[in-house]
JSON list of C-alpha atoms and ligand atoms in Angstrom, two decimals:
[
{"chain": "A", "resi": 1, "resn": "MET", "atom": "CA", "xyz": [-31.38, 73.10, -19.17]},
{"chain": "A", "resi": 2, "resn": "GLN", "atom": "CA", "xyz": [-30.78, 76.68, -18.17]},
{"chain": "A", "resi": 3, "resn": "VAL", "atom": "CA", "xyz": [-27.92, 79.11, -17.59]},
{"chain": "A", "resi": 4, "resn": "LYS", "atom": "CA", "xyz": [-27.88, 82.58, -16.06]},
{"chain": "A", "resi": 5, "resn": "ILE", "atom": "CA", "xyz": [-26.36, 85.40, -18.08]},
{"chain": "A", "resi": 6, "resn": "LYS", "atom": "CA", "xyz": [-26.08, 88.48, -15.85]},
{"chain": "A", "resi": 7, "resn": "GLU", "atom": "CA", "xyz": [-29.71, 89.06, -14.69]},
{"chain": "A", "resi": 8, "resn": "THR", "atom": "CA", "xyz": [-31.36, 86.90, -17.38]},
{"chain": "A", "resi": 9, "resn": "ILE", "atom": "CA", "xyz": [-32.09, 83.16, -17.45]},
{"chain": "A", "resi": 10, "resn": "LEU", "atom": "CA", "xyz": [-31.47, 81.49, -20.81]},
{"chain": "A", "resi": 11, "resn": "GLU", "atom": "CA", "xyz": [-33.45, 78.24, -20.98]},
{"chain": "A", "resi": 12, "resn": "ILE", "atom": "CA", "xyz": [-33.60, 75.43, -23.53]},
{"chain": "A", "resi": 13, "resn": "LEU", "atom": "CA", "xyz": [-36.70, 73.26, -23.35]},
{"chain": "A", "resi": 14, "resn": "LYS", "atom": "CA", "xyz": [-38.56, 70.69, -25.40]},
{"chain": "A", "resi": 15, "resn": "GLY", "atom": "CA", "xyz": [-42.25, 71.33, -26.04]},
{"chain": "A", "resi": 16, "resn": "ASP", "atom": "CA", "xyz": [-45.01, 73.05, -27.95]},
{"chain": "A", "resi": 17, "resn": "ILE", "atom": "CA", "xyz": [-44.35, 76.82, -28.07]},
{"chain": "A", "resi": 18, "resn": "THR", "atom": "CA", "xyz": [-48.10, 77.59, -28.32]},
{"chain": "A", "resi": 19, "resn": "GLN", "atom": "CA", "xyz": [-48.56, 76.30, -24.74]},
{"chain": "A", "resi": 20, "resn": "LEU", "atom": "CA", "xyz": [-45.94, 78.49, -23.04]},
{"chain": "A", "resi": 21, "resn": "ALA", "atom": "CA", "xyz": [-46.97, 81.10, -20.47]},
{"chain": "A", "resi": 22, "resn": "VAL", "atom": "CA", "xyz": [-44.35, 83.70, -21.42]},
{"chain": "A", "resi": 23, "resn": "ASP", "atom": "CA", "xyz": [-44.98, 87.37, -22.29]},
{"chain": "A", "resi": 24, "resn": "VAL", "atom": "CA", "xyz": [-44.25, 86.80, -25.96]},
{"chain": "A", "resi": 25, "resn": "ILE", "atom": "CA", "xyz": [-43.71, 83.83, -28.28]},
{"chain": "A", "resi": 26, "resn": "VAL", "atom": "CA", "xyz": [-41.91, 84.24, -31.59]},
{"chain": "A", "resi": 27, "resn": "ASN", "atom": "CA", "xyz": [-43.44, 82.90, -34.79]},
{"chain": "A", "resi": 28, "resn": "ALA", "atom": "CA", "xyz": [-41.16, 81.60, -37.58]},
{"chain": "A", "resi": 29, "resn": "ALA", "atom": "CA", "xyz": [-43.02, 83.66, -40.19]},
{"chain": "A", "resi": 30, "resn": "GLY", "atom": "CA", "xyz": [-42.75, 84.07, -43.95]},
{"chain": "A", "resi": 31, "resn": "GLU", "atom": "CA", "xyz": [-42.61, 87.46, -45.73]},
{"chain": "A", "resi": 32, "resn": "THR", "atom": "CA", "xyz": [-46.37, 87.52, -46.40]},
{"chain": "A", "resi": 33, "resn": "LEU", "atom": "CA", "xyz": [-47.15, 86.74, -42.73]},
{"chain": "A", "resi": 34, "resn": "LYS", "atom": "CA", "xyz": [-49.68, 84.12, -43.90]},
{"chain": "A", "resi": 35, "resn": "MET", "atom": "CA", "xyz": [-49.88, 81.58, -41.09]},
{"chain": "A", "resi": 36, "resn": "GLY", "atom": "CA", "xyz": [-50.10, 78.30, -42.97]},
{"chain": "A", "resi": 37, "resn": "GLY", "atom": "CA", "xyz": [-47.94, 75.38, -41.88]},
{"chain": "A", "resi": 38, "resn": "GLY", "atom": "CA", "xyz": [-45.25, 74.58, -39.31]},
{"chain": "A", "resi": 39, "resn": "VAL", "atom": "CA", "xyz": [-45.09, 76.62, -36.12]},
{"chain": "A", "resi": 40, "resn": "ALA", "atom": "CA", "xyz": [-47.17, 79.43, -37.70]},
{"chain": "A", "resi": 41, "resn": "GLY", "atom": "CA", "xyz": [-50.06, 77.02, -38.38]},
{"chain": "A", "resi": 42, "resn": "ALA", "atom": "CA", "xyz": [-49.89, 75.74, -34.79]},
{"chain": "A", "resi": 43, "resn": "ILE", "atom": "CA", "xyz": [-49.99, 79.34, -33.44]},
{"chain": "A", "resi": 44, "resn": "LEU", "atom": "CA", "xyz": [-52.99, 80.14, -35.66]},
{"chain": "A", "resi": 45, "resn": "ARG", "atom": "CA", "xyz": [-54.89, 77.03, -34.54]},
{"chain": "A", "resi": 46, "resn": "ALA", "atom": "CA", "xyz": [-54.20, 77.65, -30.84]},
{"chain": "A", "resi": 47, "resn": "GLY", "atom": "CA", "xyz": [-54.47, 81.46, -30.85]},
{"chain": "A", "resi": 48, "resn": "GLY", "atom": "CA", "xyz": [-57.29, 82.07, -33.30]},
{"chain": "A", "resi": 49, "resn": "TYR", "atom": "CA", "xyz": [-57.80, 84.07, -36.51]},
{"chain": "A", "resi": 50, "resn": "LYS", "atom": "CA", "xyz": [-57.46, 87.52, -34.89]},
{"chain": "A", "resi": 51, "resn": "ILE", "atom": "CA", "xyz": [-53.67, 87.08, -35.01]},
{"chain": "A", "resi": 52, "resn": "GLN", "atom": "CA", "xyz": [-53.83, 86.55, -38.80]},
{"chain": "A", "resi": 53, "resn": "GLU", "atom": "CA", "xyz": [-56.01, 89.66, -39.20]},
{"chain": "A", "resi": 54, "resn": "GLU", "atom": "CA", "xyz": [-53.45, 91.78, -37.34]},
{"chain": "A", "resi": 55, "resn": "CYS", "atom": "CA", "xyz": [-50.67, 90.26, -39.47]},
{"chain": "A", "resi": 56, "resn": "ASP", "atom": "CA", "xyz": [-52.49, 91.13, -42.69]},
{"chain": "A", "resi": 57, "resn": "LYS", "atom": "CA", "xyz": [-52.32, 94.83, -41.74]},
{"chain": "A", "resi": 58, "resn": "LEU", "atom": "CA", "xyz": [-48.53, 94.63, -41.16]},
{"chain": "A", "resi": 59, "resn": "ALA", "atom": "CA", "xyz": [-47.50, 92.46, -44.16]},
{"chain": "A", "resi": 60, "resn": "PRO", "atom": "CA", "xyz": [-45.32, 92.13, -46.12]},
{"chain": "A", "resi": 61, "resn": "ILE", "atom": "CA", "xyz": [-42.01, 92.26, -44.24]},
{"chain": "A", "resi": 62, "resn": "LYS", "atom": "CA", "xyz": [-38.50, 91.18, -45.30]},
{"chain": "A", "resi": 63, "resn": "ALA", "atom": "CA", "xyz": [-36.23, 88.38, -44.06]},
{"chain": "A", "resi": 64, "resn": "GLY", "atom": "CA", "xyz": [-34.53, 89.58, -40.87]},
{"chain": "A", "resi": 65, "resn": "GLU", "atom": "CA", "xyz": [-37.46, 91.83, -39.87]},
{"chain": "A", "resi": 66, "resn": "ALA", "atom": "CA", "xyz": [-39.98, 91.31, -37.06]},
{"chain": "A", "resi": 67, "resn": "VAL", "atom": "CA", "xyz": [-43.42, 92.71, -36.12]},
{"chain": "A", "resi": 68, "resn": "ILE", "atom": "CA", "xyz": [-45.59, 92.28, -33.03]},
{"chain": "A", "resi": 69, "resn": "THR", "atom": "CA", "xyz": [-49.29, 91.40, -32.64]},
{"chain": "A", "resi": 70, "resn": "THR", "atom": "CA", "xyz": [-51.53, 90.39, -29.75]},
{"chain": "A", "resi": 71, "resn": "ALA", "atom": "CA", "xyz": [-51.82, 86.67, -29.04]},
{"chain": "A", "resi": 72, "resn": "GLY", "atom": "CA", "xyz": [-55.56, 85.89, -29.17]},
{"chain": "A", "resi": 73, "resn": "LYS", "atom": "CA", "xyz": [-56.41, 82.86, -27.05]},
{"chain": "A", "resi": 74, "resn": "LEU", "atom": "CA", "xyz": [-52.79, 81.91, -26.28]},
{"chain": "A", "resi": 75, "resn": "LYS", "atom": "CA", "xyz": [-51.35, 82.02, -22.76]},
{"chain": "A", "resi": 76, "resn": "ALA", "atom": "CA", "xyz": [-48.69, 84.40, -24.08]},
{"chain": "A", "resi": 77, "resn": "LYS", "atom": "CA", "xyz": [-49.66, 88.10, -24.27]},
{"chain": "A", "resi": 78, "resn": "TYR", "atom": "CA", "xyz": [-48.06, 88.83, -27.65]},
{"chain": "A", "resi": 79, "resn": "VAL", "atom": "CA", "xyz": [-46.68, 87.13, -30.74]},
{"chain": "A", "resi": 80, "resn": "ILE", "atom": "CA", "xyz": [-43.61, 88.47, -32.53]},
{"chain": "A", "resi": 81, "resn": "HIS", "atom": "CA", "xyz": [-43.56, 87.40, -36.18]},
{"chain": "A", "resi": 82, "resn": "ALA", "atom": "CA", "xyz": [-39.94, 87.17, -37.34]},
{"chain": "A", "resi": 83, "resn": "VAL", "atom": "CA", "xyz": [-38.85, 86.12, -40.82]},
{"chain": "A", "resi": 84, "resn": "GLY", "atom": "CA", "xyz": [-35.73, 83.96, -41.05]},
{"chain": "A", "resi": 85, "resn": "PRO", "atom": "CA", "xyz": [-33.81, 83.07, -44.23]},
{"chain": "A", "resi": 86, "resn": "ARG", "atom": "CA", "xyz": [-34.59, 80.30, -46.68]},
{"chain": "A", "resi": 87, "resn": "TRP", "atom": "CA", "xyz": [-31.49, 78.11, -47.06]},
{"chain": "A", "resi": 88, "resn": "GLY", "atom": "CA", "xyz": [-29.71, 78.97, -50.32]},
{"chain": "A", "resi": 89, "resn": "GLU", "atom": "CA", "xyz": [-31.18, 82.46, -50.88]},
{"chain": "A", "resi": 90, "resn": "GLY", "atom": "CA", "xyz": [-27.99, 84.27, -49.74]},
{"chain": "A", "resi": 91, "resn": "GLU", "atom": "CA", "xyz": [-26.95, 86.26, -46.64]},
{"chain": "A", "resi": 92, "resn": "GLU", "atom": "CA", "xyz": [-28.56, 83.57, -44.46]},
{"chain": "A", "resi": 93, "resn": "GLU", "atom": "CA", "xyz": [-26.39, 84.29, -41.41]},
{"chain": "A", "resi": 94, "resn": "ARG", "atom": "CA", "xyz": [-27.08, 88.04, -41.36]},
{"chain": "A", "resi": 95, "resn": "LYS", "atom": "CA", "xyz": [-30.81, 87.46, -41.89]},
{"chain": "A", "resi": 96, "resn": "LEU", "atom": "CA", "xyz": [-31.08, 84.89, -39.06]},
{"chain": "A", "resi": 97, "resn": "GLN", "atom": "CA", "xyz": [-29.09, 87.15, -36.70]},
{"chain": "A", "resi": 98, "resn": "ASN", "atom": "CA", "xyz": [-31.36, 90.07, -37.54]},
{"chain": "A", "resi": 99, "resn": "ALA", "atom": "CA", "xyz": [-34.54, 88.02, -37.07]},
{"chain": "A", "resi": 100, "resn": "ILE", "atom": "CA", "xyz": [-33.41, 87.16, -33.53]},
{"chain": "A", "resi": 101, "resn": "LEU", "atom": "CA", "xyz": [-32.00, 90.60, -32.73]},
{"chain": "A", "resi": 102, "resn": "ASN", "atom": "CA", "xyz": [-35.07, 92.49, -34.00]},
{"chain": "A", "resi": 103, "resn": "SER", "atom": "CA", "xyz": [-37.33, 90.17, -31.95]},
{"chain": "A", "resi": 104, "resn": "LEU", "atom": "CA", "xyz": [-35.31, 90.82, -28.78]},
{"chain": "A", "resi": 105, "resn": "LYS", "atom": "CA", "xyz": [-35.34, 94.59, -29.41]},
{"chain": "A", "resi": 106, "resn": "LEU", "atom": "CA", "xyz": [-39.10, 94.58, -30.04]},
{"chain": "A", "resi": 107, "resn": "ALA", "atom": "CA", "xyz": [-39.71, 92.65, -26.80]},
{"chain": "A", "resi": 108, "resn": "ASP", "atom": "CA", "xyz": [-37.53, 95.12, -24.88]},
{"chain": "A", "resi": 109, "resn": "LYS", "atom": "CA", "xyz": [-39.20, 98.13, -26.50]},
{"chain": "A", "resi": 110, "resn": "ASN", "atom": "CA", "xyz": [-42.53, 96.80, -25.21]},
{"chain": "A", "resi": 111, "resn": "LYS", "atom": "CA", "xyz": [-40.99, 96.21, -21.75]},
{"chain": "A", "resi": 112, "resn": "LEU", "atom": "CA", "xyz": [-41.69, 92.47, -21.92]},
{"chain": "A", "resi": 113, "resn": "ARG", "atom": "CA", "xyz": [-39.92, 90.19, -19.43]},
{"chain": "A", "resi": 114, "resn": "SER", "atom": "CA", "xyz": [-39.99, 86.76, -21.08]},
{"chain": "A", "resi": 115, "resn": "ILE", "atom": "CA", "xyz": [-39.69, 85.60, -24.68]},
{"chain": "A", "resi": 116, "resn": "ALA", "atom": "CA", "xyz": [-39.67, 82.15, -26.32]},
{"chain": "A", "resi": 117, "resn": "PHE", "atom": "CA", "xyz": [-38.17, 81.33, -29.74]},
{"chain": "A", "resi": 118, "resn": "PRO", "atom": "CA", "xyz": [-38.77, 78.27, -31.93]},
{"chain": "A", "resi": 119, "resn": "ALA", "atom": "CA", "xyz": [-35.99, 76.92, -34.17]},
{"chain": "A", "resi": 120, "resn": "ILE", "atom": "CA", "xyz": [-36.57, 79.61, -36.84]},
{"chain": "A", "resi": 121, "resn": "SER", "atom": "CA", "xyz": [-35.74, 78.63, -40.46]},
{"chain": "A", "resi": 122, "resn": "THR", "atom": "CA", "xyz": [-35.04, 74.95, -39.65]},
{"chain": "A", "resi": 123, "resn": "GLY", "atom": "CA", "xyz": [-38.40, 73.57, -40.85]},
{"chain": "A", "resi": 124, "resn": "ILE", "atom": "CA", "xyz": [-39.91, 74.52, -44.21]},
{"chain": "A", "resi": 125, "resn": "PHE", "atom": "CA", "xyz": [-37.08, 77.06, -44.81]},
{"chain": "A", "resi": 126, "resn": "GLY", "atom": "CA", "xyz": [-34.51, 74.21, -44.71]},
{"chain": "A", "resi": 127, "resn": "CYS", "atom": "CA", "xyz": [-31.56, 75.68, -42.77]},
{"chain": "A", "resi": 128, "resn": "PRO", "atom": "CA", "xyz": [-29.20, 73.19, -41.03]},
{"chain": "A", "resi": 129, "resn": "LYS", "atom": "CA", "xyz": [-30.00, 72.78, -37.33]},
{"chain": "A", "resi": 130, "resn": "GLU", "atom": "CA", "xyz": [-26.49, 73.04, -35.85]},
{"chain": "A", "resi": 131, "resn": "TRP", "atom": "CA", "xyz": [-25.77, 76.12, -37.93]},
{"chain": "A", "resi": 132, "resn": "ALA", "atom": "CA", "xyz": [-29.05, 77.76, -36.83]},
{"chain": "A", "resi": 133, "resn": "ALA", "atom": "CA", "xyz": [-28.56, 76.77, -33.16]},
{"chain": "A", "resi": 134, "resn": "SER", "atom": "CA", "xyz": [-25.14, 78.41, -32.95]},
{"chain": "A", "resi": 135, "resn": "ILE", "atom": "CA", "xyz": [-26.24, 81.63, -34.68]},
{"chain": "A", "resi": 136, "resn": "MET", "atom": "CA", "xyz": [-29.41, 81.96, -32.59]},
{"chain": "A", "resi": 137, "resn": "ILE", "atom": "CA", "xyz": [-27.68, 81.26, -29.27]},
{"chain": "A", "resi": 138, "resn": "LYS", "atom": "CA", "xyz": [-24.70, 83.51, -30.04]},
{"chain": "A", "resi": 139, "resn": "THR", "atom": "CA", "xyz": [-27.03, 86.38, -30.97]},
{"chain": "A", "resi": 140, "resn": "VAL", "atom": "CA", "xyz": [-28.89, 86.03, -27.65]},
{"chain": "A", "resi": 141, "resn": "LEU", "atom": "CA", "xyz": [-25.66, 85.75, -25.61]},
{"chain": "A", "resi": 142, "resn": "ASP", "atom": "CA", "xyz": [-24.30, 88.92, -27.26]},
{"chain": "A", "resi": 143, "resn": "TYR", "atom": "CA", "xyz": [-27.59, 90.77, -26.71]},
{"chain": "A", "resi": 144, "resn": "LEU", "atom": "CA", "xyz": [-27.64, 89.88, -23.01]},
{"chain": "A", "resi": 145, "resn": "LYS", "atom": "CA", "xyz": [-24.33, 91.71, -22.51]},
{"chain": "A", "resi": 146, "resn": "SER", "atom": "CA", "xyz": [-26.32, 94.98, -22.72]},
{"chain": "A", "resi": 147, "resn": "LYS", "atom": "CA", "xyz": [-29.06, 96.27, -20.46]},
{"chain": "A", "resi": 148, "resn": "THR", "atom": "CA", "xyz": [-32.43, 94.55, -20.98]},
{"chain": "A", "resi": 149, "resn": "HIS", "atom": "CA", "xyz": [-35.89, 94.15, -19.41]},
{"chain": "A", "resi": 150, "resn": "LEU", "atom": "CA", "xyz": [-35.81, 90.47, -20.31]},
{"chain": "A", "resi": 151, "resn": "GLU", "atom": "CA", "xyz": [-35.65, 88.16, -17.29]},
{"chain": "A", "resi": 152, "resn": "LYS", "atom": "CA", "xyz": [-36.04, 84.99, -19.33]},
{"chain": "A", "resi": 153, "resn": "VAL", "atom": "CA", "xyz": [-35.19, 83.94, -22.88]},
{"chain": "A", "resi": 154, "resn": "VAL", "atom": "CA", "xyz": [-36.39, 80.47, -23.92]},
{"chain": "A", "resi": 155, "resn": "PHE", "atom": "CA", "xyz": [-35.56, 78.31, -26.93]},
{"chain": "A", "resi": 156, "resn": "CYS", "atom": "CA", "xyz": [-38.49, 75.90, -27.31]},
{"chain": "A", "resi": 157, "resn": "LEU", "atom": "CA", "xyz": [-37.56, 72.88, -29.43]},
{"chain": "A", "resi": 158, "resn": "PHE", "atom": "CA", "xyz": [-40.08, 70.48, -30.89]},
{"chain": "A", "resi": 159, "resn": "SER", "atom": "CA", "xyz": [-38.07, 67.22, -31.03]},
{"chain": "A", "resi": 160, "resn": "ASP", "atom": "CA", "xyz": [-35.58, 65.34, -28.84]},
{"chain": "A", "resi": 161, "resn": "GLU", "atom": "CA", "xyz": [-33.00, 65.69, -31.60]},
{"chain": "A", "resi": 162, "resn": "ASP", "atom": "CA", "xyz": [-33.41, 69.49, -31.75]},
{"chain": "A", "resi": 163, "resn": "TYR", "atom": "CA", "xyz": [-33.39, 69.75, -27.95]},
{"chain": "A", "resi": 164, "resn": "LYS", "atom": "CA", "xyz": [-30.09, 67.84, -27.87]},
{"chain": "A", "resi": 165, "resn": "CYS", "atom": "CA", "xyz": [-28.56, 69.99, -30.60]},
{"chain": "A", "resi": 166, "resn": "TRP", "atom": "CA", "xyz": [-29.52, 73.31, -28.91]},
{"chain": "A", "resi": 167, "resn": "SER", "atom": "CA", "xyz": [-28.41, 72.15, -25.43]},
{"chain": "A", "resi": 168, "resn": "GLN", "atom": "CA", "xyz": [-25.04, 70.90, -26.68]},
{"chain": "A", "resi": 169, "resn": "THR", "atom": "CA", "xyz": [-24.49, 74.18, -28.52]},
{"chain": "A", "resi": 170, "resn": "LEU", "atom": "CA", "xyz": [-25.35, 76.23, -25.43]},
{"chain": "A", "resi": 171, "resn": "THR", "atom": "CA", "xyz": [-23.07, 74.08, -23.25]},
{"chain": "A", "resi": 172, "resn": "LYS", "atom": "CA", "xyz": [-20.18, 74.54, -25.69]},
{"chain": "A", "resi": 173, "resn": "MET", "atom": "CA", "xyz": [-20.70, 78.30, -25.99]},
{"chain": "A", "resi": 174, "resn": "THR", "atom": "CA", "xyz": [-21.00, 78.97, -22.27]},
{"chain": "A", "resi": 175, "resn": "GLU", "atom": "CA", "xyz": [-18.04, 76.77, -21.19]},
{"chain": "A", "resi": 176, "resn": "THR", "atom": "CA", "xyz": [-15.68, 79.62, -21.93]},
{"chain": "A", "resi": 177, "resn": "LEU", "atom": "CA", "xyz": [-17.80, 82.43, -20.39]},
{"chain": "B", "resi": 1, "resn": "ADP", "atom": "P1", "xyz": [-39.46, 77.96, -41.06]},
{"chain": "B", "resi": 1, "resn": "ADP", "atom": "O1", "xyz": [-40.38, 78.19, -42.24]},
{"chain": "B", "resi": 1, "resn": "ADP", "atom": "O2", "xyz": [-38.85, 79.23, -40.52]},
{"chain": "B", "resi": 1, "resn": "ADP", "atom": "O3", "xyz": [-38.45, 76.89, -41.33]},
{"chain": "B", "resi": 1, "resn": "ADP", "atom": "P2", "xyz": [-41.23, 76.12, -39.57]},
{"chain": "B", "resi": 1, "resn": "ADP", "atom": "O4", "xyz": [-42.48, 76.52, -38.88]},
{"chain": "B", "resi": 1, "resn": "ADP", "atom": "O5", "xyz": [-41.37, 75.26, -40.78]},
{"chain": "B", "resi": 1, "resn": "ADP", "atom": "O6", "xyz": [-40.44, 77.48, -39.87]},
{"chain": "B", "resi": 1, "resn": "ADP", "atom": "O7", "xyz": [-40.29, 75.36, -38.56]},
{"chain": "B", "resi": 1, "resn": "ADP", "atom": "C1", "xyz": [-39.50, 75.97, -37.59]},
{"chain": "B", "resi": 1, "resn": "ADP", "atom": "C2", "xyz": [-39.28, 75.00, -36.45]},
{"chain": "B", "resi": 1, "resn": "ADP", "atom": "O8", "xyz": [-40.42, 74.99, -35.59]},
{"chain": "B", "resi": 1, "resn": "ADP", "atom": "C3", "xyz": [-39.05, 73.53, -36.86]},
{"chain": "B", "resi": 1, "resn": "ADP", "atom": "O9", "xyz": [-37.92, 73.04, -36.17]},
{"chain": "B", "resi": 1, "resn": "ADP", "atom": "C4", "xyz": [-40.32, 72.83, -36.38]},
{"chain": "B", "resi": 1, "resn": "ADP", "atom": "O10", "xyz": [-40.04, 71.50, -35.97]},
{"chain": "B", "resi": 1, "resn": "ADP", "atom": "C5", "xyz": [-40.70, 73.67, -35.18]},
{"chain": "B", "resi": 1, "resn": "ADP", "atom": "N1", "xyz": [-42.10, 73.60, -34.73]},
{"chain": "B", "resi": 1, "resn": "ADP", "atom": "C6", "xyz": [-43.22, 73.26, -35.41]},
{"chain": "B", "resi": 1, "resn": "ADP", "atom": "N2", "xyz": [-44.31, 73.34, -34.62]},
{"chain": "B", "resi": 1, "resn": "ADP", "atom": "C7", "xyz": [-43.88, 73.76, -33.40]},
{"chain": "B", "resi": 1, "resn": "ADP", "atom": "C8", "xyz": [-44.51, 74.03, -32.14]},
{"chain": "B", "resi": 1, "resn": "ADP", "atom": "N3", "xyz": [-45.82, 73.91, -31.97]},
{"chain": "B", "resi": 1, "resn": "ADP", "atom": "N4", "xyz": [-43.72, 74.43, -31.09]},
{"chain": "B", "resi": 1, "resn": "ADP", "atom": "C9", "xyz": [-42.39, 74.59, -31.24]},
{"chain": "B", "resi": 1, "resn": "ADP", "atom": "N5", "xyz": [-41.73, 74.34, -32.40]},
{"chain": "B", "resi": 1, "resn": "ADP", "atom": "C10", "xyz": [-42.46, 73.94, -33.46]}
]
């Protein structure tokens, strides 16, 4: 599903983020930027080791922060590595908001036109899906009120259940716009 917010399309889709032909995909990274499991492992396998080498020069970063690297063999041009919160560590909401916001700002700073996010923090980091969906979507909707280069923002979900959760949240949040 997709909605238009001012000049930008906000799209929710189900799929493998490593296969998307957008300017930049976001990695759900950890503080050390070691690309082991989950979406990070998939990005490493599809994009190649050069991404990890660039990460090693930028690590470590804190929860809520984001850095950008090239994207190796991926269709995307860049990867933004954003660290979300681990459930239970404290200040989860602020950290998830900042992870999204800093990714959007970094994409804009590099004049990129399309960005795709996975469901940051909802895998190994254990955050509840509905909670994460509403924070991530609200942060994007707020950001799109200001001027941006971004023509498309995608949330790429890996399961039917996650797709349903993100689409229902977006529907609810945009009903009143
Ligand atoms: P975190 O450590 O931030 O929780 P994970 O990588 O464990 O990050 O998981 C984040 C989300 O990414 C999970 O919902 C997981 O199902 C999803 N995911 C895993 N692989 C992919 C992929 N190739 N494309 C899109 N989403 C993916």
